[in-house]
PDB file of C-alpha atoms in Angstrom:
ATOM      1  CA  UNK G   1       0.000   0.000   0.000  1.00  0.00           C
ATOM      2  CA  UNK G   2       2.962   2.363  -0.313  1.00  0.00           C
ATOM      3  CA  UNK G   3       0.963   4.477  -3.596  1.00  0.00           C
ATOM      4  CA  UNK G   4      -1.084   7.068  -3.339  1.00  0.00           C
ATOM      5  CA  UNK G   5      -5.039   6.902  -2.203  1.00  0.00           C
ATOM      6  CA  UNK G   6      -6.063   8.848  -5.583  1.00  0.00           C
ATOM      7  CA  UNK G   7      -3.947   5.854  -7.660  1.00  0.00           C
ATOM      8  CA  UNK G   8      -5.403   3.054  -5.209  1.00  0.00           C
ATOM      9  CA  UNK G   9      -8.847   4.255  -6.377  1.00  0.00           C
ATOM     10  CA  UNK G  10      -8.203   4.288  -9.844  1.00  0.00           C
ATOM     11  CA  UNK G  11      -7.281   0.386  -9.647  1.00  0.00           C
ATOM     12  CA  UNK G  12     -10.720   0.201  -7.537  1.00  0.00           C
ATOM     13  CA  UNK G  13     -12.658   2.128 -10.497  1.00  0.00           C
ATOM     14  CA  UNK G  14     -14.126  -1.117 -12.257  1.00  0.00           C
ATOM     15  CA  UNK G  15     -15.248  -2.194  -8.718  1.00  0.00           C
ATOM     16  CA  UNK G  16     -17.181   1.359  -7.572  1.00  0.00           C
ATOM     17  CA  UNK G  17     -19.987   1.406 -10.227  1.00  0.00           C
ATOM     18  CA  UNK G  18     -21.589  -1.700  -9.344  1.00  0.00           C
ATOM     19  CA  UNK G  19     -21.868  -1.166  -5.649  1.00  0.00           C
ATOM     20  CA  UNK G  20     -23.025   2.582  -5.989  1.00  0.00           C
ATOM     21  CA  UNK G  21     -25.287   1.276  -9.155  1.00  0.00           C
ATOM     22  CA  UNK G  22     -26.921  -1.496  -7.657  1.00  0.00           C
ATOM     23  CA  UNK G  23     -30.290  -1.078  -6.936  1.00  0.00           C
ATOM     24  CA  UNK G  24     -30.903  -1.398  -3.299  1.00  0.00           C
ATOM     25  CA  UNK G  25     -27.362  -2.655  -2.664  1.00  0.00           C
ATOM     26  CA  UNK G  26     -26.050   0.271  -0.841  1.00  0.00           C
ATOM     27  CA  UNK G  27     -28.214   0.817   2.071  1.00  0.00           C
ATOM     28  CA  UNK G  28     -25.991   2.531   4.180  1.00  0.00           C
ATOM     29  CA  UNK G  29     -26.207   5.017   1.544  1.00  0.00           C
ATOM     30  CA  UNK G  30     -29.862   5.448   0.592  1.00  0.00           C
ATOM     31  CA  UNK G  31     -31.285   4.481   4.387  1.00  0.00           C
ATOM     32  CA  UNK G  32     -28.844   6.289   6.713  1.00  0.00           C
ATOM     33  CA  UNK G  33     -25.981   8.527   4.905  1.00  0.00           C
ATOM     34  CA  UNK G  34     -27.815  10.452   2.353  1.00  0.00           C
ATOM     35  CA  UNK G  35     -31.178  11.004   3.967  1.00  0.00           C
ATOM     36  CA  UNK G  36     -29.736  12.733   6.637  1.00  0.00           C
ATOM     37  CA  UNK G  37     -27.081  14.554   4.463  1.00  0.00           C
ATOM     38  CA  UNK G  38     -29.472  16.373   2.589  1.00  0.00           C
ATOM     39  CA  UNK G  39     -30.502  17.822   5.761  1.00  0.00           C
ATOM     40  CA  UNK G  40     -27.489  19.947   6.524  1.00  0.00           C
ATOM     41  CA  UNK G  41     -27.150  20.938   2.078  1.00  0.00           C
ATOM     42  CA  UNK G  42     -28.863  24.330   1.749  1.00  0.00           C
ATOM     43  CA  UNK G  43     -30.873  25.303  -1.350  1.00  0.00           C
ATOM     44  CA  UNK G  44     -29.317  25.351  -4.402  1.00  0.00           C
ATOM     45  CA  UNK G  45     -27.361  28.140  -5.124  1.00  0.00           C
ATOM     46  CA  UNK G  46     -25.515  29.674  -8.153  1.00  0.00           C
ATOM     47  CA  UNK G  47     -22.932  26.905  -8.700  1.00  0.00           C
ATOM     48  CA  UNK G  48     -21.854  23.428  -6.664  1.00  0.00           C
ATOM     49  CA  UNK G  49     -18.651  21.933  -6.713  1.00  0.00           C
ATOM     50  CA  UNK G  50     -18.892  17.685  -6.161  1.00  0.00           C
ATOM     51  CA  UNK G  51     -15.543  17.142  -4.716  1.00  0.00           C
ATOM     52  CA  UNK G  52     -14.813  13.625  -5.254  1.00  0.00           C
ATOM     53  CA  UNK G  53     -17.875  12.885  -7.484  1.00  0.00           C
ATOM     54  CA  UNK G  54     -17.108   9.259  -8.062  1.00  0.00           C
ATOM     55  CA  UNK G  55     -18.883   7.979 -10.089  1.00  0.00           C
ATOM     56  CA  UNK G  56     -21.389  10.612 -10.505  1.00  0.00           C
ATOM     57  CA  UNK G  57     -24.272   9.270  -8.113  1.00  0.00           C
ATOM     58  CA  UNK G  58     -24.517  12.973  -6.324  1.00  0.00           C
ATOM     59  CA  UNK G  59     -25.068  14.567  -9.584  1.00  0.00           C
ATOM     60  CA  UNK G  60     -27.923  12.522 -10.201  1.00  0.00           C
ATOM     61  CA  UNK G  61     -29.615  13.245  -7.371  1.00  0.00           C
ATOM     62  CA  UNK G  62     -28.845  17.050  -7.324  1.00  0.00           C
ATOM     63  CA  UNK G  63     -29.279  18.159 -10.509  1.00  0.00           C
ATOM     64  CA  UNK G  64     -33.047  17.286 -10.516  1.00  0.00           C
ATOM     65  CA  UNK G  65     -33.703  19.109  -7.393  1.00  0.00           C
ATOM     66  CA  UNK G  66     -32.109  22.250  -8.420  1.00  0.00           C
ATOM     67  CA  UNK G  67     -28.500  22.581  -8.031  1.00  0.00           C
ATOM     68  CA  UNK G  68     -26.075  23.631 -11.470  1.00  0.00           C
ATOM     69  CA  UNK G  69     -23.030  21.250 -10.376  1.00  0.00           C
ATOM     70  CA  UNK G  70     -19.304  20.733 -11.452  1.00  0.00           C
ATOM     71  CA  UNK G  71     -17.936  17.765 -10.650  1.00  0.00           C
ATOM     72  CA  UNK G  72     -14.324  16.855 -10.036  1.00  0.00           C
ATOM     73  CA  UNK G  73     -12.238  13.627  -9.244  1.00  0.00           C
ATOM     74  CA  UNK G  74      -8.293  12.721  -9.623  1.00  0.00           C
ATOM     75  CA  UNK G  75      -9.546   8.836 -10.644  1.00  0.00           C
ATOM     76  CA  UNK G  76      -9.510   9.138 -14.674  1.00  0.00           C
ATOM     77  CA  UNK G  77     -12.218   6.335 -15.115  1.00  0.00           C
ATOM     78  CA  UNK G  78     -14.556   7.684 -12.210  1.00  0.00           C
ATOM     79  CA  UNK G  79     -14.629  11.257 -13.921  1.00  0.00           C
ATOM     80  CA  UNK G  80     -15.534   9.797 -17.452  1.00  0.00           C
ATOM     81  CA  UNK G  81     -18.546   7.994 -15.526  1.00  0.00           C
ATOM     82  CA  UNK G  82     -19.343  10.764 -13.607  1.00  0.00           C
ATOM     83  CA  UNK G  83     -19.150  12.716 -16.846  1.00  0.00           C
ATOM     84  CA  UNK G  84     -21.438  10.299 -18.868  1.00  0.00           C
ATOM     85  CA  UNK G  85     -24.053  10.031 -15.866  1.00  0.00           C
ATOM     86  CA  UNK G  86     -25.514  13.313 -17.259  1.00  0.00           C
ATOM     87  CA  UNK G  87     -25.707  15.649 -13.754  1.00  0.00           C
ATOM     88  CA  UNK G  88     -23.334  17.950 -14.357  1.00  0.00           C
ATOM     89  CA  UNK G  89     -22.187  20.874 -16.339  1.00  0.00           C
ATOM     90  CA  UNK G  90     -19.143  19.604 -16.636  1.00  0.00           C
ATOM     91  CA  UNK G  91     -16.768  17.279 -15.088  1.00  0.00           C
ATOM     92  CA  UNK G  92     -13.171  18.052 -14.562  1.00  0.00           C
ATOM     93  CA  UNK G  93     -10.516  15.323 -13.863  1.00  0.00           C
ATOM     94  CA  UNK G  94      -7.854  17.090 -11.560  1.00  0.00           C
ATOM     95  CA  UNK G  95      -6.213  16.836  -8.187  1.00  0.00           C
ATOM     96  CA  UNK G  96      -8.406  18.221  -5.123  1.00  0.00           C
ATOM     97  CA  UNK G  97      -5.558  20.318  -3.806  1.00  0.00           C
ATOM     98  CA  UNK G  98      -5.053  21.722  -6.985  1.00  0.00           C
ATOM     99  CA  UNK G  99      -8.946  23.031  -8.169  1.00  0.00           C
ATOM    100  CA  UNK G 100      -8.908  24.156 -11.678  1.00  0.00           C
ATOM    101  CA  UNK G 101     -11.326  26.838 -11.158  1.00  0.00           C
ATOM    102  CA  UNK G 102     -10.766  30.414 -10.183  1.00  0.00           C
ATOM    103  CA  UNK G 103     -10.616  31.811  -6.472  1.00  0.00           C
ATOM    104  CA  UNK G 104     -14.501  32.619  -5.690  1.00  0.00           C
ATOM    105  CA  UNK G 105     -15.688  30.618  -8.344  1.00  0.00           C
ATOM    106  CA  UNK G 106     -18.900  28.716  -6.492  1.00  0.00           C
ATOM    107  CA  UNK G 107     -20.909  29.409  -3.621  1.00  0.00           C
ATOM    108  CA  UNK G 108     -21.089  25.539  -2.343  1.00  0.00           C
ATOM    109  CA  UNK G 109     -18.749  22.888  -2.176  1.00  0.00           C
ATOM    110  CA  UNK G 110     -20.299  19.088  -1.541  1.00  0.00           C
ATOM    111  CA  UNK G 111     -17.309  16.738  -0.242  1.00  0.00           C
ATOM    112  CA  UNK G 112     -19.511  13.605   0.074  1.00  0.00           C
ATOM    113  CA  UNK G 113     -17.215  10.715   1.682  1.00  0.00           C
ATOM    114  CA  UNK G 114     -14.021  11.911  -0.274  1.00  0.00           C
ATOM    115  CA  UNK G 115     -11.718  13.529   1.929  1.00  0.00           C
ATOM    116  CA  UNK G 116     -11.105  10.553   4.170  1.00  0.00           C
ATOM    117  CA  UNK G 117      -9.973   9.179   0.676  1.00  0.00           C
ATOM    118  CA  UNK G 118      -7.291  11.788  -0.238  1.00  0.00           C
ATOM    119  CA  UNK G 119      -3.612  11.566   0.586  1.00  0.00           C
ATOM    120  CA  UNK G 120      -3.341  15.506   1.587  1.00  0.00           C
ATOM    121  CA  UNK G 121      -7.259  16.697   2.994  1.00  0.00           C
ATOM    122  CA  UNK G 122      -5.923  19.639   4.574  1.00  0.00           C
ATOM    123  CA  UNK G 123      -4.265  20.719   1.354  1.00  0.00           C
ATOM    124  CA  UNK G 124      -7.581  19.973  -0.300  1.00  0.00           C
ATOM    125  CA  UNK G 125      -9.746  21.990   2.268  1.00  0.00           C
ATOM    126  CA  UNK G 126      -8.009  25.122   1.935  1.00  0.00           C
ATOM    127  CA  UNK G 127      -8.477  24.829  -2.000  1.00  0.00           C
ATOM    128  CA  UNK G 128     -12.321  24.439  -1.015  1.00  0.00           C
ATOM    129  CA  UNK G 129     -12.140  27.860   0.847  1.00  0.00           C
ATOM    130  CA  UNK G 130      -9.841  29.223  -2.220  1.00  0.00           C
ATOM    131  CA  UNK G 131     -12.959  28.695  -4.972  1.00  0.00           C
ATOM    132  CA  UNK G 132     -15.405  29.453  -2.457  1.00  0.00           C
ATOM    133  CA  UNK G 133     -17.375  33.295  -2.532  1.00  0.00           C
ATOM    134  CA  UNK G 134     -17.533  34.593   0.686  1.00  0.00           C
ATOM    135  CA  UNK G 135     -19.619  32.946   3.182  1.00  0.00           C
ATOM    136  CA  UNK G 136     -19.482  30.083   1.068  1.00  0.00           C
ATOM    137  CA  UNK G 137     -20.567  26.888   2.111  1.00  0.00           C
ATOM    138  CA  UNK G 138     -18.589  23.929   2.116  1.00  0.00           C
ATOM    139  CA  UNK G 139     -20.955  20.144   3.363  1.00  0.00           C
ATOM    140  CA  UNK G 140     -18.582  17.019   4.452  1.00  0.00           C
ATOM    141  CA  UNK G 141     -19.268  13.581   4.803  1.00  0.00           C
ATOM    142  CA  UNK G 142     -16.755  11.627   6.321  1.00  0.00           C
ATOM    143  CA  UNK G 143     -16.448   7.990   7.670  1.00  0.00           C
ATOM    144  CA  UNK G 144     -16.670   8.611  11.573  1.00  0.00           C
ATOM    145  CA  UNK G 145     -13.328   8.919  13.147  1.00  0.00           C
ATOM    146  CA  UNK G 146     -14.388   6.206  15.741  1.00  0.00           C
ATOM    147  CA  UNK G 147     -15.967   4.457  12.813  1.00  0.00           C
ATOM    148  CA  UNK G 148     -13.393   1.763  12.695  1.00  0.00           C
ATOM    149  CA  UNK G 149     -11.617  -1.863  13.790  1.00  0.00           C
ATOM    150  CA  UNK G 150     -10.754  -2.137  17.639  1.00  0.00           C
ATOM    151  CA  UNK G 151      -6.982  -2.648  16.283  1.00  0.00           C
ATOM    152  CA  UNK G 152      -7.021   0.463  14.618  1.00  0.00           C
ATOM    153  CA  UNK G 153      -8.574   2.735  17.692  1.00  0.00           C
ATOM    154  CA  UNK G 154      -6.362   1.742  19.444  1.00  0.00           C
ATOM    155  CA  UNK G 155      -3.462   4.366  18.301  1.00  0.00           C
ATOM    156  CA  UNK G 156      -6.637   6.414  17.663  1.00  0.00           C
ATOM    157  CA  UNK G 157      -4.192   9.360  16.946  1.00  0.00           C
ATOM    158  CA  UNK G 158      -1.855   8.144  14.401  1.00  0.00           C
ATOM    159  CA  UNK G 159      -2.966   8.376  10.667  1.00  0.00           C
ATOM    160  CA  UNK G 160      -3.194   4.906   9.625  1.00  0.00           C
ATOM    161  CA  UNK G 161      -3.464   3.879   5.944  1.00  0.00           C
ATOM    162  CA  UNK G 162      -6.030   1.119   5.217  1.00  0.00           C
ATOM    163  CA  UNK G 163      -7.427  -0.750   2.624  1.00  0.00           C
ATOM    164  CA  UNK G 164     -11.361  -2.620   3.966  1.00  0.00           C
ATOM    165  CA  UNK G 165     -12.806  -4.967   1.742  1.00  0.00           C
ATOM    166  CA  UNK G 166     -16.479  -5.598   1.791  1.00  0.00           C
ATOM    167  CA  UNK G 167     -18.405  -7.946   0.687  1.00  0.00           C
ATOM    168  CA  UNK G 168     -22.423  -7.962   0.127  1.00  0.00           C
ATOM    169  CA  UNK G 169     -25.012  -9.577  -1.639  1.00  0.00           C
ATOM    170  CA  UNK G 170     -22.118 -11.197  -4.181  1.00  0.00           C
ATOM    171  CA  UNK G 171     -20.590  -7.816  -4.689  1.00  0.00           C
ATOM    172  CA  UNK G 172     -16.685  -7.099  -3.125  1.00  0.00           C
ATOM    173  CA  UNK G 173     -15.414  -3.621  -2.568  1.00  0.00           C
ATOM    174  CA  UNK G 174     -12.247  -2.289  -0.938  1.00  0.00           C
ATOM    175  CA  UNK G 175     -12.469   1.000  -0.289  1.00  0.00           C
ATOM    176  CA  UNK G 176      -8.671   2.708   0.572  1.00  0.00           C
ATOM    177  CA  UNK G 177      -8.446   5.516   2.799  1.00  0.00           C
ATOM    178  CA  UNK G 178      -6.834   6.660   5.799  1.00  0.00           C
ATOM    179  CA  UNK G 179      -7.898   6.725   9.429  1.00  0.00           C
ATOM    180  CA  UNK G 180      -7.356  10.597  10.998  1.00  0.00           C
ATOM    181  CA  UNK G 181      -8.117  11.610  14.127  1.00  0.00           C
ATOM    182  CA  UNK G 182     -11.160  14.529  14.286  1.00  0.00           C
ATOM    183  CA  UNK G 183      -9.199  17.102  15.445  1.00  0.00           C
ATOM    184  CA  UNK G 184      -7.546  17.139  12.109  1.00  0.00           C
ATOM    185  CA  UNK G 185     -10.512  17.840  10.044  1.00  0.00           C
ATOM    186  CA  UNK G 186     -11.345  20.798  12.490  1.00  0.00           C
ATOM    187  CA  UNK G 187      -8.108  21.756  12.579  1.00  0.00           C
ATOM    188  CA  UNK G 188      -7.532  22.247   8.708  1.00  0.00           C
ATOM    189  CA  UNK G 189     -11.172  23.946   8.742  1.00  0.00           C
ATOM    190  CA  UNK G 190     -10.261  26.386  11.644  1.00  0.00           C
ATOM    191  CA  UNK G 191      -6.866  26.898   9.357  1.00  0.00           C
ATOM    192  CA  UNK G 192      -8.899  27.588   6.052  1.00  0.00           C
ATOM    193  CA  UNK G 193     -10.754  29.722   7.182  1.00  0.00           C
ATOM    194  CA  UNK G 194     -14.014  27.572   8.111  1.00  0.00           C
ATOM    195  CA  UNK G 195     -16.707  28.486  10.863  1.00  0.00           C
ATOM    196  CA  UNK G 196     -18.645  24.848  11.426  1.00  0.00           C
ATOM    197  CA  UNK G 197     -22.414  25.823  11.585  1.00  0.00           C
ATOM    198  CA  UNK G 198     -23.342  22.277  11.768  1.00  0.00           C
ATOM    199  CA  UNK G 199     -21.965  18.944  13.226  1.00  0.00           C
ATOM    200  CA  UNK G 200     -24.348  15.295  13.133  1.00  0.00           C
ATOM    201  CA  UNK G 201     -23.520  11.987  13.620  1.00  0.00           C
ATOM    202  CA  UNK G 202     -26.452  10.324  11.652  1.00  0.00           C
ATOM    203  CA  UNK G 203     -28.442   7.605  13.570  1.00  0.00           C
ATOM    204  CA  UNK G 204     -31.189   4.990  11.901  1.00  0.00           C
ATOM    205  CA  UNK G 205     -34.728   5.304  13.650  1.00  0.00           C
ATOM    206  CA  UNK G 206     -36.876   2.735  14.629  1.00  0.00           C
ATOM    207  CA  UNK G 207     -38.829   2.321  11.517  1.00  0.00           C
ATOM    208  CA  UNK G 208     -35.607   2.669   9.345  1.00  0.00           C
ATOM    209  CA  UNK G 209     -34.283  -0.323  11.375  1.00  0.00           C
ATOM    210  CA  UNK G 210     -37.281  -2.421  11.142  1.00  0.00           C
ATOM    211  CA  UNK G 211     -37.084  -2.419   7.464  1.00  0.00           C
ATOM    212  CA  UNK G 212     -33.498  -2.370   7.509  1.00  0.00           C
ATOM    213  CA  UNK G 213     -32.102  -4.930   9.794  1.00  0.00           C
ATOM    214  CA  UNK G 214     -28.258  -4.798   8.569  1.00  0.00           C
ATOM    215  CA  UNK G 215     -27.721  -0.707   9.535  1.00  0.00           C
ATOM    216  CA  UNK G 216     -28.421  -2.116  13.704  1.00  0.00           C
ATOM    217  CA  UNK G 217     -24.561  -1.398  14.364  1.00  0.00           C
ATOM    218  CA  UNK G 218     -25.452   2.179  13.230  1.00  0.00           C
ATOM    219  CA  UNK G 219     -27.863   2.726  16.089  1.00  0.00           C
ATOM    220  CA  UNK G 220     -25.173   1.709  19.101  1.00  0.00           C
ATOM    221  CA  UNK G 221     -21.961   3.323  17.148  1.00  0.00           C
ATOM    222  CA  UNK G 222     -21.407   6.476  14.654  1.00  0.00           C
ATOM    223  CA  UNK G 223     -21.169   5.233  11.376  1.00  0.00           C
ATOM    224  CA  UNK G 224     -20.837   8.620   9.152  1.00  0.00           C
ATOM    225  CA  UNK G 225     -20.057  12.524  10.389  1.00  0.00           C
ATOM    226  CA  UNK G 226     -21.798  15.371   8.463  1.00  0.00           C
ATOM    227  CA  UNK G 227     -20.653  18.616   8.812  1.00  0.00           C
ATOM    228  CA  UNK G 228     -21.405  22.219   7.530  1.00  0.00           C
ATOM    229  CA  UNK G 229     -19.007  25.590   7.570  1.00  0.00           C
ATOM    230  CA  UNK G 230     -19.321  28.718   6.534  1.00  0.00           C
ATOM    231  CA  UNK G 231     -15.922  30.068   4.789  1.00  0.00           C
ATOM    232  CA  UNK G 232     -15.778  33.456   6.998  1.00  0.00           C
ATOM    233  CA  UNK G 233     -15.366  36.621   4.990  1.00  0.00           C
ATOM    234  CA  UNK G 234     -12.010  38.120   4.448  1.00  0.00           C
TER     235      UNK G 234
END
């Protein structure tokens, strides 16, 4: 594992379509992570940034509702998906601490279970504020810093490189990333330039669990971390 996340993920690209794709594979996505990330996204605005699209599964869920959205990813066969899927205005294949767009360029930034998955997130966070307008919104999704093996909490503080495989309903994905500790996602935020105006750790309900039996670790443990910040004015 000694290459970079963003060329880990390219390897991973023929395995990421069919497990976001699937219908009703992904239930931790559709039951638990989405639902209650669309509660912190405000109303579309003039322009959205997707950083990390993927495959392109945010644009097609955005775009109908409202939101004009450019999406960006370092993986060269996840931005040609994301580019085919049809939800954006265009697509750019670039690095995230490098954002080929011009300082104030969009008013929201979406970083949807990405920045866990980059080598340099700080780096990439202070690009966020960079092509942010002022007061600017910038909406995170994260894998929950306690979100992970016993082995691995254990030096809770180091960064730790990993590589999980998971499989489900005859479908095997490894998703690369590395473990952080939270105070460096605040930190880099407090560093950029970031107020957060909104932190959740989402939780299934009753009736989400009843018709949902395999999210019941999500109801004892966090799972996923939301957050929204304001890039302050300068």
């Amino acid at each position: 594992m000694g290459d970079r996340l963003e060329e880990a993920w390219e390897r991973r690209a023929t395995e990421w379509p069919a497990w976001a794709r699937t219908p009703g594979h992904d239930v931790h996505f559709t039951r638990l992570n989405w639902p209650a990330f669309e509660r912190v996204l405000p109303a579309p605005g003039r322009l959205t940034l997707d950083l990390g699209c993927g495959e392109g599964r945010l644009g097609r869920l955005l775009n109908p509702a409202g939101y004009r959205l450019i999406g960006l990813d370092s993986s060269p066969t996840l931005a040609a998906l994301a580019r085919d899927s049809g939800g954006y205005d265009r697509v750019l294949e670039a690095d995230a601490c490098a954002i080929p767009l011009d300082d104030g360029a969009v008013d929201l930034v979406v970083a949807f279970m990405s920045l866990h998955d980059m080598d340099d997130p700080a780096a990439a966070i202070a690009e966020t504020a960079r092509v942010l307008e002022p007061d600017g919104l910038l909406c995170a999704a994260i894998v929950h810093p306690l979100n992970r093996p016993a082995d691995r909490l254990v030096d809770y503080f180091e960064h730790q490189r990993a590589a999980d495989s998971v499989e489900s309903n005859g479908l095997t994905m490894t998703f690369d990333s590395i473990d952080r500790p939270l105070e460096y996602y605040t930190l880099a935020l407090e560093q950029a330039g970031f107020v957060v105006e909104a932190l959740r750790e989402p939780r299934p309900d009753a009736a989400t669990l009843e018709a949902e039996p395999r999210l019941a670790g999500a109801a004892q443990r966090p799972f996923f971390l939301h957050l929204r910040c304001r890039r302050a004015s300068r």
